[in-house]
CSV table of C-alpha atoms in Angstrom, one decimal:
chain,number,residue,atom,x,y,z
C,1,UNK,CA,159.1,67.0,92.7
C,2,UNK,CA,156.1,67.7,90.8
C,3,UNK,CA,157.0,69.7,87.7
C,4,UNK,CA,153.4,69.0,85.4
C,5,UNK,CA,150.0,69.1,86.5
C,6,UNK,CA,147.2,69.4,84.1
C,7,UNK,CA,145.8,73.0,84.8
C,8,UNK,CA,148.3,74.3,87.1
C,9,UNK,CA,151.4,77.0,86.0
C,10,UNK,CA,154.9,76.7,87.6
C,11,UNK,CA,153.4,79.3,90.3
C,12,UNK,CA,150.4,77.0,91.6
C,13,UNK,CA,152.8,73.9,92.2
C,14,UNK,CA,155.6,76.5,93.9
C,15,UNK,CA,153.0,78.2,96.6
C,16,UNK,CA,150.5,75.2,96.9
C,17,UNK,CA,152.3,72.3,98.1
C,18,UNK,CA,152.6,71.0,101.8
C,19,UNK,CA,156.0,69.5,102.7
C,20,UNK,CA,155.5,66.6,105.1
C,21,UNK,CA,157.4,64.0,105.9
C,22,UNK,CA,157.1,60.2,105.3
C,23,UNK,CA,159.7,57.4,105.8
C,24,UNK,CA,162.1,59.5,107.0
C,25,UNK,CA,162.0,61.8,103.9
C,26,UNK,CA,160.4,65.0,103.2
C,27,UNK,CA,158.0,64.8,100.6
C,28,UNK,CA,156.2,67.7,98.5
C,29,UNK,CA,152.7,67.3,97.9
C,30,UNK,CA,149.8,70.1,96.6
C,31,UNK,CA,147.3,71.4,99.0
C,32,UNK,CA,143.7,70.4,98.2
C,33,UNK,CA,142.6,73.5,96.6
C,34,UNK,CA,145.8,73.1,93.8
C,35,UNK,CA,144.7,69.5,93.6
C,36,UNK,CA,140.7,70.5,93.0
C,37,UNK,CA,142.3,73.7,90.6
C,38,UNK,CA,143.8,70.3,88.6
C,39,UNK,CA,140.9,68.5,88.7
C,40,UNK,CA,138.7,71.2,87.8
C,41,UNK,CA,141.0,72.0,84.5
C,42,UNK,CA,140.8,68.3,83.6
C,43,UNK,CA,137.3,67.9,83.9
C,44,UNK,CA,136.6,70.9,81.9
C,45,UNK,CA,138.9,69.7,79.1
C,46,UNK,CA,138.7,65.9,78.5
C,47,UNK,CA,134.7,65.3,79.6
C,48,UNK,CA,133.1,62.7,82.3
C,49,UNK,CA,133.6,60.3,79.8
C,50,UNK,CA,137.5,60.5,79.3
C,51,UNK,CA,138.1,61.4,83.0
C,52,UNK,CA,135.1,59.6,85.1
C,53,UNK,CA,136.0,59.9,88.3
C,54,UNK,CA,137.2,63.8,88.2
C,55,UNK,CA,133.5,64.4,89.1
C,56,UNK,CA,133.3,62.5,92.0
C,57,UNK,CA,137.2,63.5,93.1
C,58,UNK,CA,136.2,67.6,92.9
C,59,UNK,CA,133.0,66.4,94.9
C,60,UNK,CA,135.7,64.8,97.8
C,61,UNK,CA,138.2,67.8,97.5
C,62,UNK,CA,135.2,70.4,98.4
C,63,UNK,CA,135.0,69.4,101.9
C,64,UNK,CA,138.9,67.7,102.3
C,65,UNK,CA,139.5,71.8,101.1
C,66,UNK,CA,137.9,73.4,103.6
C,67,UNK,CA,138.8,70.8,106.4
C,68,UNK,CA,142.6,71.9,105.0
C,69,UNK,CA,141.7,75.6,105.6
C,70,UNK,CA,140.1,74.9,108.8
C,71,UNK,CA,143.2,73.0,110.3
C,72,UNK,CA,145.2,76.3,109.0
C,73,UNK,CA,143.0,78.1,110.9
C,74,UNK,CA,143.5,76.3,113.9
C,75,UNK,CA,147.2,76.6,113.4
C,76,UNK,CA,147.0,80.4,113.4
C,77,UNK,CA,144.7,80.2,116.4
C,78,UNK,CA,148.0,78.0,118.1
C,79,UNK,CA,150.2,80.5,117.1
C,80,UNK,CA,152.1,78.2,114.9
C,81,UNK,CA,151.3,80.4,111.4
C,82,UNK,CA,150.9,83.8,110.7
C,83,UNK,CA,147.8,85.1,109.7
C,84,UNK,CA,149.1,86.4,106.0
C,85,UNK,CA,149.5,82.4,104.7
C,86,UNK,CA,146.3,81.8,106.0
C,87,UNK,CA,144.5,84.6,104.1
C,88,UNK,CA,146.9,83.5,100.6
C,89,UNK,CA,145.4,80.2,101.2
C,90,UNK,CA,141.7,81.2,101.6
C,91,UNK,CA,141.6,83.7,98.3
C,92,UNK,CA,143.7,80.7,96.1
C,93,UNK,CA,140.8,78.6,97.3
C,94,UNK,CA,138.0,80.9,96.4
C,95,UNK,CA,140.0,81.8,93.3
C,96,UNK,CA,139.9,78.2,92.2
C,97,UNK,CA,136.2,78.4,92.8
C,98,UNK,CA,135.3,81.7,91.1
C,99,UNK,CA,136.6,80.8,88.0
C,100,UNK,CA,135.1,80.6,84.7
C,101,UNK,CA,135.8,76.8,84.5
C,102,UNK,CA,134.5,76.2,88.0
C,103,UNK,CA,131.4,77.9,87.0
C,104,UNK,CA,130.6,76.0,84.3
C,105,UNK,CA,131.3,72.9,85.9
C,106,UNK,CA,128.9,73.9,88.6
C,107,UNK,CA,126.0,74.6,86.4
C,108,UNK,CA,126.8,71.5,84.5
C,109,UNK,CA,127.5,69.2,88.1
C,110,UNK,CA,126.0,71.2,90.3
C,111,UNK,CA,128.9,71.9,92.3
C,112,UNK,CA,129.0,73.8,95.2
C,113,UNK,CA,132.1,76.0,95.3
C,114,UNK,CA,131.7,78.7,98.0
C,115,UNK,CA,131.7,75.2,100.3
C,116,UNK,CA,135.7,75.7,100.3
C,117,UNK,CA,134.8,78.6,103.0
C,118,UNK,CA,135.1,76.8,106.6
C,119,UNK,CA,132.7,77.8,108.4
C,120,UNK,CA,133.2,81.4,110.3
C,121,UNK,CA,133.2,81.0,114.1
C,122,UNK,CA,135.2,82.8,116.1
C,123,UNK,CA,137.8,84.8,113.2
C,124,UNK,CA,136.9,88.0,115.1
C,125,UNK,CA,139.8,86.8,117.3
C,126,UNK,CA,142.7,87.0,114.4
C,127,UNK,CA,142.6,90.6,113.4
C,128,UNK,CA,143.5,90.3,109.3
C,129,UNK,CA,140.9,87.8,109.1
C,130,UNK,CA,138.7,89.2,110.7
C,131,UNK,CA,138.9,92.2,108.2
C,132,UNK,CA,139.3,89.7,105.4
C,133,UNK,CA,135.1,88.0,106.4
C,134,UNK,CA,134.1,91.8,107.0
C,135,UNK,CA,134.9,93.4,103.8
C,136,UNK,CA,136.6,91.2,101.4
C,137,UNK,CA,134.5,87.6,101.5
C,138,UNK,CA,131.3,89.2,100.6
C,139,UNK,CA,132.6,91.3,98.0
C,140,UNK,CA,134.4,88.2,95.9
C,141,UNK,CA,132.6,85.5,97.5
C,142,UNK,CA,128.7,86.7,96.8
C,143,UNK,CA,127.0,83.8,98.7
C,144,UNK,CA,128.4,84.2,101.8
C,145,UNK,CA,127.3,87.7,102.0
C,146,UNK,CA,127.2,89.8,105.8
C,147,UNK,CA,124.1,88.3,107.0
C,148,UNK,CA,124.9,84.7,106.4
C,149,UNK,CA,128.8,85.3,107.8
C,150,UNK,CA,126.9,86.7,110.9
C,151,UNK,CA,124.5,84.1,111.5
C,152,UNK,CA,127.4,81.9,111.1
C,153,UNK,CA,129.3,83.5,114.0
C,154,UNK,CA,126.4,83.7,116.5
């Protein structure tokens, strides 16, 4: 079990990790958001040139991120998941985005955070999320404000 990750508290490696299983056993390991929230933490503490490949790892875990959130989407749309997980795992994403550390980083690297978001099809069909890319994206995620969510739906 993980117990130490550079960055994350006790909380982020409770709620953020996916249990699969391999060889027969179950096995705990972080979502990709938790993993970019590490690598993000590391970067901004021990430079490029301690840690050189943290930049190009946070530039893989934008997209594997959102192709995460996207499958949990689909899972919701299957009716395997309740909406309310989904949501948790969309504002820990944008969270890890939004912070101060993954601001700097993004001036510095030119990051693009607000990639996390899947793209917004068809969420008018789950009714929390729906509510959540109404009100509460444009509000904590500026970029993809209502005119760019709609376009996105057409």
């Amino acid at each position: 079990m993980l117990k130490d990750v550079h960055g994350l508290g006790p909380t982020d490696l409770e709620f953020s990790t996916v249990i699969t299983t391999a060889a027969g056993r179950h096995v705990r390991l972080l979502d990709p958001a938790a993993l970019l929230k590490g690598k993000i933490s590391t970067l901004s503490h021990m430079g490029v040139t301690q840690r050189p490949s943290d930049e190009r790892h946070i530039r893989l875990l934008i997209p594997i991120t959102s192709a995460f959130l996207n499958e949990r989407i689909e899972a919701v749309r299957a009716g395997l998941t309740a909406e309310r997980p989904l949501l948790s795992a969309l504002r820990y994403a944008i969270d890890v985005g939004q912070s101060d550390q993954a601001r700097a980083l993004a001036k510095e690297y030119g990051f693009d955070f607000s990639a996390v978001m899947p793209t917004i099809d068809d969420f008018t069909k789950l009714p929390r999320l729906a509510k959540f890319v109404e009100f509460e994206l444009p509000r904590i995620l500026p970029s993809r404000d209502r005119g760019s969510i709609e376009r996105e739906i057409e």
